Coordinates of C-alpha atoms and ligand atoms in Angstrom, one line a residue:
Chain A
M1 CA 0.0 0.0 0.0
S2 CA 1.3 3.5 -0.9
A3 CA 2.5 6.0 1.7
E4 CA -0.2 8.5 0.6
R5 CA -2.9 5.9 1.3
W6 CA -1.5 5.5 4.8
K7 CA -1.5 9.2 5.3
E8 CA -5.0 9.7 4.0
D9 CA -6.2 6.8 6.2
E10 CA -4.7 8.4 9.3
V11 CA -6.3 11.7 8.6
L12 CA -9.7 10.1 7.9
L13 CA -9.6 7.9 11.0
E14 CA -8.8 10.9 13.2
S15 CA -11.6 13.0 11.8
L16 CA -14.1 10.1 12.1
R17 CA -13.2 9.7 15.7
K18 CA -13.7 13.3 16.4
G19 CA -16.9 13.3 14.4
S20 CA -15.6 16.2 12.3
P21 CA -17.8 17.6 9.6
G22 CA -16.7 16.2 6.3
A23 CA -15.3 13.0 7.8
V24 CA -18.1 11.0 6.4
D25 CA -17.8 12.5 2.9
E26 CA -14.1 11.9 2.9
M27 CA -14.7 8.2 3.9
L28 CA -17.2 7.9 1.1
R29 CA -14.9 9.5 -1.4
L30 CA -12.0 7.2 -0.6
Y31 CA -13.9 3.9 -0.1
Q32 CA -17.3 3.9 -1.6
G33 CA -16.1 2.4 -4.9
K34 CA -13.8 -0.1 -3.2
I35 CA -16.3 -1.3 -0.7
F36 CA -19.0 -1.6 -3.4
N37 CA -16.6 -3.6 -5.7
L38 CA -15.6 -5.9 -2.9
A39 CA -19.3 -6.4 -1.8
M40 CA -20.3 -7.0 -5.4
S41 CA -17.6 -9.6 -6.0
I42 CA -18.8 -11.5 -3.0
L43 CA -22.5 -11.1 -3.3
K44 CA -22.8 -10.7 -7.1
N45 CA -26.0 -8.8 -6.7
E46 CA -26.4 -5.1 -6.9
S47 CA -29.1 -4.5 -4.2
D48 CA -27.4 -6.9 -1.8
A49 CA -24.1 -5.1 -2.4
E50 CA -25.7 -1.8 -1.8
E51 CA -27.2 -2.9 1.6
A52 CA -24.0 -4.5 2.6
A53 CA -22.1 -1.2 1.8
Q54 CA -24.6 0.7 4.0
D55 CA -23.9 -1.7 6.9
V56 CA -20.2 -1.5 6.4
F57 CA -20.1 2.3 6.6
M58 CA -22.4 2.4 9.6
T59 CA -20.2 -0.2 11.4
V60 CA -17.1 1.8 10.6
I61 CA -18.6 5.1 11.9
R62 CA -19.8 3.4 15.0
K63 CA -16.6 1.6 15.8
A64 CA -14.0 4.1 14.5
D65 CA -13.6 5.1 18.2
T66 CA -12.6 1.6 19.3
F67 CA -10.4 0.8 16.3
Q68 CA -7.1 -0.3 17.8
G69 CA -4.7 0.6 15.1
N70 CA -2.8 -2.6 15.2
S71 CA -3.8 -3.2 11.6
A72 CA -4.1 -0.7 8.7
F73 CA -7.4 1.2 8.6
Y74 CA -8.3 0.1 5.1
S75 CA -7.6 -3.5 6.0
W76 CA -9.9 -3.2 9.0
M77 CA -12.6 -1.8 6.7
Y78 CA -12.2 -4.6 4.2
R79 CA -12.4 -7.1 7.0
I80 CA -15.7 -5.5 8.1
C81 CA -16.9 -5.7 4.5
V82 CA -15.9 -9.3 4.0
N83 CA -17.6 -10.3 7.3
T84 CA -20.8 -8.4 6.5
C85 CA -21.0 -10.0 3.1
L86 CA -20.3 -13.5 4.3
M87 CA -23.0 -13.1 7.0
R88 CA -25.4 -12.1 4.3
L89 CA -24.5 -15.1 2.1
R90 CA -25.2 -17.4 5.0
G91 CA -28.5 -19.2 4.5
K92 CA -28.7 -17.9 0.9
R93 CA -28.8 -20.4 -1.9
R94 CA -25.4 -20.3 -3.6
T95 CA -25.9 -19.5 -7.2
D96 CA -24.2 -21.3 -10.1
T97 CA -20.6 -21.7 -9.1
V98 CA -18.4 -24.2 -11.0
S99 CA -16.2 -26.7 -9.4
I100 CA -12.6 -25.5 -9.6
E101 CA -11.4 -29.1 -9.9
E102 CA -12.9 -29.3 -13.3
F103 CA -10.6 -26.6 -14.5
M104 CA -7.3 -27.7 -13.0
P105 CA -4.6 -28.9 -15.4
V106 CA -4.9 -32.6 -16.1
F107 CA -1.9 -35.0 -15.7
T108 CA -1.2 -38.6 -16.5
D109 CA -0.4 -41.0 -13.7
E110 CA 3.3 -40.3 -14.3
G111 CA 2.6 -36.6 -13.7
M112 CA 3.0 -35.5 -17.3
H113 CA 0.6 -33.1 -19.1
A114 CA -2.2 -35.2 -20.4
S115 CA -3.3 -33.1 -23.3
P116 CA -1.4 -31.1 -25.9
M117 CA -0.7 -27.5 -25.1
D118 CA -1.7 -24.6 -27.3
D119 CA 0.4 -21.5 -27.2
W120 CA -2.0 -18.5 -27.2
S121 CA 0.3 -16.2 -25.3
K122 CA 0.9 -13.9 -28.3
E123 CA -2.8 -13.4 -28.9
V124 CA -3.4 -12.4 -25.3
E125 CA -0.4 -10.2 -25.0
R126 CA -1.7 -8.0 -27.8
N127 CA -4.1 -5.4 -26.5
A128 CA -6.7 -6.0 -29.3
L129 CA -8.6 -8.6 -27.2
N130 CA -8.5 -6.6 -23.9
E131 CA -12.2 -5.7 -23.8
E132 CA -13.3 -9.2 -24.6
L133 CA -10.8 -10.8 -22.2
G134 CA -11.8 -8.4 -19.3
R135 CA -15.4 -9.5 -19.8
M136 CA -14.4 -13.2 -19.9
I137 CA -12.2 -13.0 -16.8
R138 CA -15.0 -11.3 -14.9
K139 CA -17.4 -14.0 -15.9
Y140 CA -15.0 -16.8 -14.9
T141 CA -14.3 -15.1 -11.6
E142 CA -18.0 -14.8 -10.9
E143 CA -18.3 -18.5 -11.4
L144 CA -15.7 -19.3 -8.8
S145 CA -16.9 -20.3 -5.3
E146 CA -16.5 -17.4 -2.8
K147 CA -13.7 -19.3 -1.1
Y148 CA -11.5 -18.6 -4.1
R149 CA -13.2 -15.5 -5.3
V150 CA -12.6 -13.3 -2.3
V151 CA -8.9 -14.2 -2.2
F152 CA -8.6 -13.5 -5.9
V153 CA -10.4 -10.1 -5.7
L154 CA -8.3 -8.9 -2.7
S155 CA -5.1 -10.0 -4.4
D156 CA -5.4 -9.4 -8.1
V157 CA -8.1 -6.7 -8.2
E158 CA -7.4 -4.7 -5.1
G159 CA -3.7 -5.4 -5.4
L160 CA -3.1 -6.4 -1.8
S161 CA -0.2 -8.5 -0.7
N162 CA -0.7 -12.1 0.5
E163 CA 0.0 -11.0 4.0
E164 CA -2.6 -8.3 3.9
T165 CA -5.2 -10.6 2.4
A166 CA -4.4 -13.3 5.0
K167 CA -5.0 -10.8 7.8
I168 CA -8.3 -9.6 6.4
L169 CA -9.6 -13.1 5.9
G170 CA -8.1 -14.6 9.0
L171 CA -6.2 -17.1 7.0
T172 CA -2.6 -18.2 7.0
V173 CA -0.3 -16.8 4.3
P174 CA 0.3 -20.3 2.7
A175 CA -3.5 -20.8 2.6
V176 CA -4.0 -17.5 0.7
K177 CA -1.1 -18.3 -1.6
S178 CA -2.5 -21.8 -2.4
R179 CA -6.0 -20.5 -3.1
L180 CA -4.7 -17.7 -5.2
H181 CA -2.6 -20.1 -7.2
R182 CA -5.5 -22.4 -7.8
A183 CA -7.7 -19.5 -8.9
R184 CA -5.0 -18.5 -11.4
L185 CA -4.6 -22.1 -12.7
Y186 CA -8.4 -22.1 -13.1
L187 CA -8.4 -18.8 -15.0
R188 CA -5.6 -20.0 -17.3
E189 CA -7.5 -23.2 -18.1
Q190 CA -10.8 -21.3 -18.7
L191 CA -9.0 -18.8 -21.0
S192 CA -7.3 -21.6 -22.8
R193 CA -10.6 -23.4 -23.6
Y194 CA -12.2 -20.1 -24.6
L195 CA -9.5 -19.1 -27.0
R196 CA -9.2 -22.6 -28.5
E197 CA -12.9 -22.9 -29.0
G198 CA -13.0 -19.4 -30.4
K199 CA -10.4 -20.3 -32.9
A200 CA -12.1 -23.5 -34.0
S201 CA -15.3 -21.7 -34.9
Chain B
M1 CA 10.5 -33.0 -11.1
N2 CA 7.5 -33.8 -13.2
C3 CA 5.0 -31.5 -15.0
K4 CA 2.4 -31.8 -12.2
E5 CA 4.8 -30.7 -9.5
L6 CA 6.0 -27.9 -11.7
A7 CA 2.5 -26.6 -12.2
Y8 CA 1.8 -26.4 -8.5
M9 CA 5.2 -24.9 -7.7
L10 CA 4.8 -22.0 -10.2
A11 CA 3.5 -19.7 -7.4
D12 CA 6.8 -19.9 -5.6
Y13 CA 8.7 -19.6 -8.8
I14 CA 7.0 -16.4 -9.7
D15 CA 7.1 -14.6 -6.3
G16 CA 10.8 -15.5 -5.9
S17 CA 10.4 -17.6 -2.7
M18 CA 11.6 -20.8 -4.4
D19 CA 15.0 -22.0 -3.3
P20 CA 17.7 -21.7 -5.9
Q21 CA 18.3 -25.4 -6.4
L22 CA 14.7 -26.1 -7.1
R23 CA 14.6 -23.2 -9.4
E24 CA 17.4 -24.7 -11.4
E25 CA 15.6 -28.0 -11.6
L26 CA 12.5 -26.2 -12.7
D27 CA 14.3 -24.2 -15.4
A28 CA 15.9 -27.4 -16.6
H29 CA 12.5 -29.2 -16.9
I30 CA 11.0 -26.3 -18.8
A31 CA 13.9 -26.2 -21.2
M32 CA 13.3 -29.9 -22.0
C33 CA 9.5 -30.1 -21.9
E34 CA 7.5 -28.3 -24.5
P35 CA 4.1 -28.7 -22.8
C36 CA 5.5 -27.1 -19.6
M37 CA 7.1 -24.4 -21.6
I38 CA 3.8 -23.4 -23.2
F39 CA 1.9 -24.0 -19.9
T40 CA 4.2 -21.6 -18.0
K41 CA 4.1 -19.0 -20.7
T42 CA 0.3 -19.0 -21.0
F43 CA 0.0 -19.0 -17.2
L44 CA 2.2 -16.0 -16.8
V45 CA 0.5 -14.1 -19.6
A46 CA -3.0 -14.9 -18.2
S47 CA -1.9 -13.7 -14.7
D48 CA -0.3 -10.5 -16.0
K49 CA -3.3 -9.8 -18.2
T50 CA -5.6 -10.2 -15.3
R51 CA -3.7 -7.6 -13.3
Q52 CA -3.5 -5.3 -16.3
L53 CA -7.2 -5.5 -16.8
R54 CA -8.0 -4.9 -13.1
K55 CA -10.1 -1.8 -13.8
E56 CA -12.1 -3.7 -16.4
I57 CA -12.8 -6.5 -14.0
E58 CA -13.8 -4.2 -11.2
Y59 CA -17.5 -3.4 -10.6
K60 CA -18.1 0.2 -11.0
I61 CA -20.6 1.7 -8.6
P62 CA -23.6 2.9 -10.5
P63 CA -24.4 6.6 -10.0
E64 CA -27.8 6.0 -8.5
V65 CA -26.3 3.6 -6.0
R66 CA -23.7 6.1 -5.2
S67 CA -26.1 8.9 -4.5
R68 CA -28.5 6.7 -2.4
L69 CA -25.6 5.4 -0.4
E70 CA -24.3 9.0 0.3
T71 CA -27.8 10.1 1.4
F72 CA -28.2 7.2 3.7
V73 CA -24.8 7.4 5.3
R74 CA -24.8 11.1 5.7
A75 CA -28.2 11.1 7.4
A76 CA -27.2 8.3 9.7
A77 CA -24.0 10.1 10.5
L78 CA -25.9 13.1 11.7
K79 CA -26.9 11.1 14.7
F80 CA -23.3 10.2 15.1
P81 CA -22.4 11.9 18.4
E82 CA -25.4 10.4 20.3
K83 CA -24.7 7.0 18.9
V84 CA -21.1 7.1 19.9
N85 CA -22.0 8.2 23.4
E86 CA -24.6 5.5 23.7
Y87 CA -22.0 3.0 22.6
R88 CA -19.4 4.2 25.0
E89 CA -21.8 4.1 27.9
Q90 CA -22.8 0.6 27.0
V91 CA -19.2 -0.5 26.9
E92 CA -18.5 1.1 30.3
R93 CA -21.6 -0.5 31.8
E94 CA -20.5 -3.9 30.5
R95 CA -17.0 -3.4 31.9
R96 CA -18.3 -2.5 35.4
E97 CA -20.6 -5.5 35.4
K98 CA -17.7 -7.8 34.5
V99 CA -15.4 -6.4 37.2
A100 CA -18.2 -6.9 39.8
A101 CA -18.8 -10.4 38.6
L102 CA -15.1 -11.2 38.8
L103 CA -14.9 -9.9 42.4
K104 CA -18.0 -11.9 43.3
A105 CA -16.5 -15.1 41.8
A106 CA -13.2 -14.5 43.6
I107 CA -15.1 -14.4 47.0
A108 CA -17.0 -17.5 46.2
G109 CA -13.8 -19.3 45.1
R110 CA -15.2 -19.8 41.6
L111 CA -12.6 -18.2 39.5
S112 CA -11.4 -20.3 36.5
S113 CA -8.0 -21.7 37.0
I114 CA -6.4 -19.4 34.5
T115 CA -8.0 -16.3 36.0
A116 CA -7.1 -17.4 39.6
L117 CA -3.5 -17.7 38.4
L118 CA -3.6 -14.3 36.8
V119 CA -5.0 -12.7 40.0
E120 CA -2.4 -14.5 42.1
T121 CA 0.5 -13.4 39.9
H122 CA -0.7 -9.9 39.8
C123 CA -1.2 -9.6 43.6
A124 CA 2.3 -11.0 44.2
G125 CA 3.6 -7.8 42.6
C126 CA 0.9 -5.3 43.5
P127 CA 0.4 -4.6 47.3
E128 CA -2.7 -2.5 46.7
C129 CA -4.6 -5.3 44.9
K130 CA -3.3 -7.9 47.4
E131 CA -4.7 -5.9 50.3
Y132 CA -8.0 -5.4 48.5
F133 CA -8.4 -9.1 47.6
D134 CA -7.3 -10.3 51.0
G135 CA -9.8 -7.9 52.6
L136 CA -12.6 -9.3 50.3
L137 CA -11.8 -12.9 51.2
K138 CA -11.8 -12.1 55.0
A139 CA -15.1 -10.2 54.8
S140 CA -16.4 -12.8 52.4
S141 CA -18.8 -10.3 50.9
P142 CA -18.4 -7.7 48.2
A143 CA -17.4 -4.2 49.4
A144 CA -20.1 -1.6 49.1
G145 CA -19.9 0.4 45.9
D146 CA -17.3 0.2 43.1
P147 CA -13.8 -0.8 43.9
P148 CA -11.2 2.0 44.2
M149 CA -10.1 3.3 40.8
L150 CA -6.7 1.8 40.9
I151 CA -8.0 -1.7 41.7
D152 CA -10.7 -1.2 39.1
S153 CA -8.2 -0.5 36.4
H154 CA -5.9 -3.3 37.4
V155 CA -8.8 -5.8 37.4
T156 CA -9.9 -4.5 34.0
R157 CA -6.5 -4.9 32.5
L158 CA -6.3 -8.4 34.0
M159 CA -9.6 -9.4 32.3
E160 CA -8.5 -7.9 29.0
S161 CA -5.4 -10.1 29.1
L162 CA -7.6 -13.3 29.1
P163 CA -7.7 -15.0 25.8
P164 CA -10.8 -14.1 23.8
G165 CA -13.8 -16.3 24.6
E166 CA -12.2 -17.4 27.9
E167 CA -14.7 -17.3 30.8
F168 CA -13.2 -16.0 34.0
F169 CA -15.4 -18.0 36.4
L170 CA -16.5 -21.6 36.7
A171 CA -19.9 -22.4 35.5
Ligands
ZN1 ZN1 6.8 -31.0 -18.2
ZN2 ZN1 -3.0 -4.1 41.2

C-alpha cells in the first residue's frame, strides 16, 4: 500500500473519531467504490451489495472510536466488509458456481501433461482482445466459489499482498497463496478453452 | 521434477520464494519439456493480463447507488455523536458488570484456574490489589460500591489479558 494511502487513512480515522464535519464525505470519497466492488464480488447482486455497503459504513462510523490501530485502517474496513457480506451469504442459496477441480490442469499417472498445449500467449499479449478478455475474466471469476473469489479479488483486483489478504480473511499466508494459485490455474484453463474454441469456430 | 509438480510450484517460482536449487531443476525441466514451456508461458501471460485489466474486472458503482448510499450514510452520521456516546456508555456498563462479577466469583472461590492464576500473579507484585483481595476474602462479601479506581483499572487490565472467549469464572 502506498504511503499516501496510509496518510489519507490516518487523517480520515482521526476525523471520524472526532466526528468532524466532512469526515463521512471523505470516507465515502475514498472507499465507496472499493467497498461496493468488494461487496459485489462476494454477493454478485447489486441490491445486496448496496445494503452491505450501508452496513459496512455504519459499522465503521460506530466503531472508529474503538479501532485499535494494530492493523491498517483500510484492511480493518475490508475485513468488516468481508464479514458483513459472508454473513449475508449465509443461509442464501449459492448460485451457479463451478467446481474449480474441473478446471485444474490434467496430468497422466506419471505426472505429465495429459493433453497437448496450445500457445495462445501472443494473442493475449496484444491489447486488441482486452475488452473481450476483461469480460471473460470477470465472468469466470464470478463462477468461482467465494472461497477462491474473495482471495482473488483482494489480491489481483485490489492489489493487496498475500500478508494483507491473509490478515483480512483470518487465513494463513500459505493458505492464501495456495487459493490464489488455484484461482489462477483455473483462469488459465478457462481462457485456454475459450481461446481454443473461439479459434475453432 | 515432473510436469504436475511444476504446475503447482509456479507460485513460488513467480514470487521468488523458491529455493535456488529447485529453481534450477524447474528451469531445466521447462527447457526440455514443450508442454510445460507453453503452460508456464500462458500461465504468466494470463496472470499478467488479469492484473493489467484490473479496472475492467472491477464493478463500477452505479451513479444512483452512489447517491443513495451517500444520502443514507450522511443522514445516519448526523446522529453520530449520540450513537457514539450510547455505545461508549454501553461498553462502560458492561465493563463494570464484568469487574463486579469477577470480584464476586473471587469471593465465592469460583474463578477459573487461568483467572485465579492471573490474579495471584498480579497480587504478588501489587500490594494494593493484594490488600484489597485479602480484605474481600476475609469479609467474604463484596465491598459496598465500586472498587477503588486503581483496583478497578488493574482488574480490568487483567480481564483484558484473558484469551478471547475465555470465561473468567467456573460455571
Ligand atoms: Zn513438463
Ligand atoms: Zn494491582
